[in-house]
Coordinates of C-alpha atoms in Angstrom, one line a residue:
M1 CA 9.3 -56.9 119.7
K2 CA 10.9 -58.2 122.9
S3 CA 10.5 -54.9 124.7
N4 CA 6.9 -54.7 123.6
Y5 CA 6.3 -58.2 124.7
K6 CA 7.9 -57.4 128.1
N7 CA 5.7 -54.3 128.4
L8 CA 2.6 -56.3 127.6
T9 CA 3.5 -59.1 130.0
L10 CA 3.9 -56.5 132.8
V11 CA 0.6 -54.9 132.0
V12 CA -1.2 -58.3 132.0
Q13 CA 0.4 -59.2 135.3
Q14 CA -0.5 -55.9 136.9
N15 CA -4.1 -56.2 135.8
A16 CA -4.6 -60.0 136.1
E17 CA -7.9 -59.6 138.0
N18 CA -9.4 -57.2 135.4
T19 CA -8.1 -59.4 132.5
A20 CA -9.7 -62.5 134.0
R21 CA -13.0 -60.7 134.6
I22 CA -13.1 -59.3 131.0
T23 CA -12.2 -62.6 129.4
E24 CA -15.1 -64.3 131.2
Q25 CA -17.6 -61.9 129.6
T26 CA -16.2 -62.0 126.0
S27 CA -15.8 -64.4 123.2
G28 CA -12.0 -63.7 123.2
Y29 CA -9.2 -61.2 122.6
V30 CA -6.2 -60.7 120.4
V31 CA -3.2 -58.6 121.1
S32 CA -1.0 -57.8 118.1
E33 CA 2.1 -55.7 117.5
T34 CA 1.3 -52.3 116.0
G35 CA 2.4 -51.9 112.4
S36 CA 2.6 -55.7 111.7
D37 CA 0.4 -58.8 111.8
T38 CA 2.5 -60.4 114.6
L39 CA 0.4 -62.0 117.3
M40 CA 1.6 -61.3 120.8
Q41 CA -1.2 -62.9 122.8
T42 CA -4.6 -64.4 122.1
S43 CA -7.4 -66.5 123.5
F44 CA -8.5 -67.7 120.0
D45 CA -7.0 -70.4 117.9
N46 CA -4.2 -69.2 115.7
S47 CA -6.1 -69.1 112.4
T48 CA -9.0 -67.1 113.9
A49 CA -6.6 -64.7 115.6
V50 CA -4.6 -64.2 112.3
A51 CA -7.9 -63.5 110.4
I52 CA -9.0 -60.9 113.0
V53 CA -5.6 -59.1 112.9
K54 CA -5.3 -59.3 109.1
H55 CA -8.8 -58.0 108.3
L56 CA -9.7 -55.8 111.2
N57 CA -6.4 -54.4 112.5
S58 CA -4.4 -54.2 109.3
S59 CA -7.1 -52.8 107.1
F60 CA -10.0 -51.2 109.0
V61 CA -8.0 -49.7 111.9
K62 CA -5.6 -48.1 109.5
L63 CA -8.4 -46.6 107.5
A64 CA -10.1 -45.2 110.7
Q65 CA -6.8 -43.8 111.9
S66 CA -6.3 -42.1 108.5
A67 CA -9.8 -40.7 108.6
V68 CA -9.2 -39.2 112.1
R69 CA -5.9 -37.7 111.0
D70 CA -7.6 -36.2 107.9
L71 CA -10.2 -34.5 110.1
D72 CA -7.7 -33.2 112.6
P73 CA -4.0 -33.8 112.1
T74 CA -3.4 -33.2 115.8
D75 CA -5.9 -35.9 116.9
K76 CA -5.4 -39.7 117.3
L77 CA -7.7 -42.7 117.2
C78 CA -8.0 -44.1 120.7
F79 CA -10.8 -46.6 120.4
L80 CA -12.8 -48.2 117.7
R81 CA -16.1 -50.1 118.1
V82 CA -17.5 -52.2 115.2
A83 CA -20.9 -54.0 115.6
T84 CA -22.0 -56.7 113.2
R85 CA -25.0 -59.0 113.4
K86 CA -23.1 -61.7 115.1
F87 CA -20.2 -60.0 117.0
E88 CA -19.0 -56.7 118.3
Y89 CA -15.3 -55.8 118.0
M90 CA -13.7 -53.3 120.3
V91 CA -10.3 -52.2 119.2
A92 CA -7.8 -50.2 121.3
P93 CA -4.7 -49.2 119.2
D94 CA -1.6 -48.2 121.2
D95 CA 1.9 -47.2 120.2
S96 CA 3.3 -50.7 120.9
F97 CA 0.3 -53.0 120.5
I98 CA -3.3 -53.2 119.5
V99 CA -5.9 -54.9 121.7
T100 CA -9.0 -56.3 120.0
V101 CA -11.8 -57.8 122.1
V102 CA -14.6 -59.7 120.5
L103 CA -18.0 -59.7 122.3

């Protein structure tokens, strides 16, 4: 996890202006480690962030990734957008971490 955290920190530092602009226009974000429920960075309180990771990333993203692989084994899920009545979730899974933005 340390190398993933270092990579994430480097990406955030390199894109500080973009990250600040995006966070001004959203409800918040969560960055978690791929394959686990470990939080790496969040703008939410801990219980909200854990719920987002547990329910959205651990369950729904895995289901969507599986569906994409079933349709075409050579393809990969790059982005997932889920709209509800109250919120919109935008999820970008990567090899090291998953970024979830809540609008």
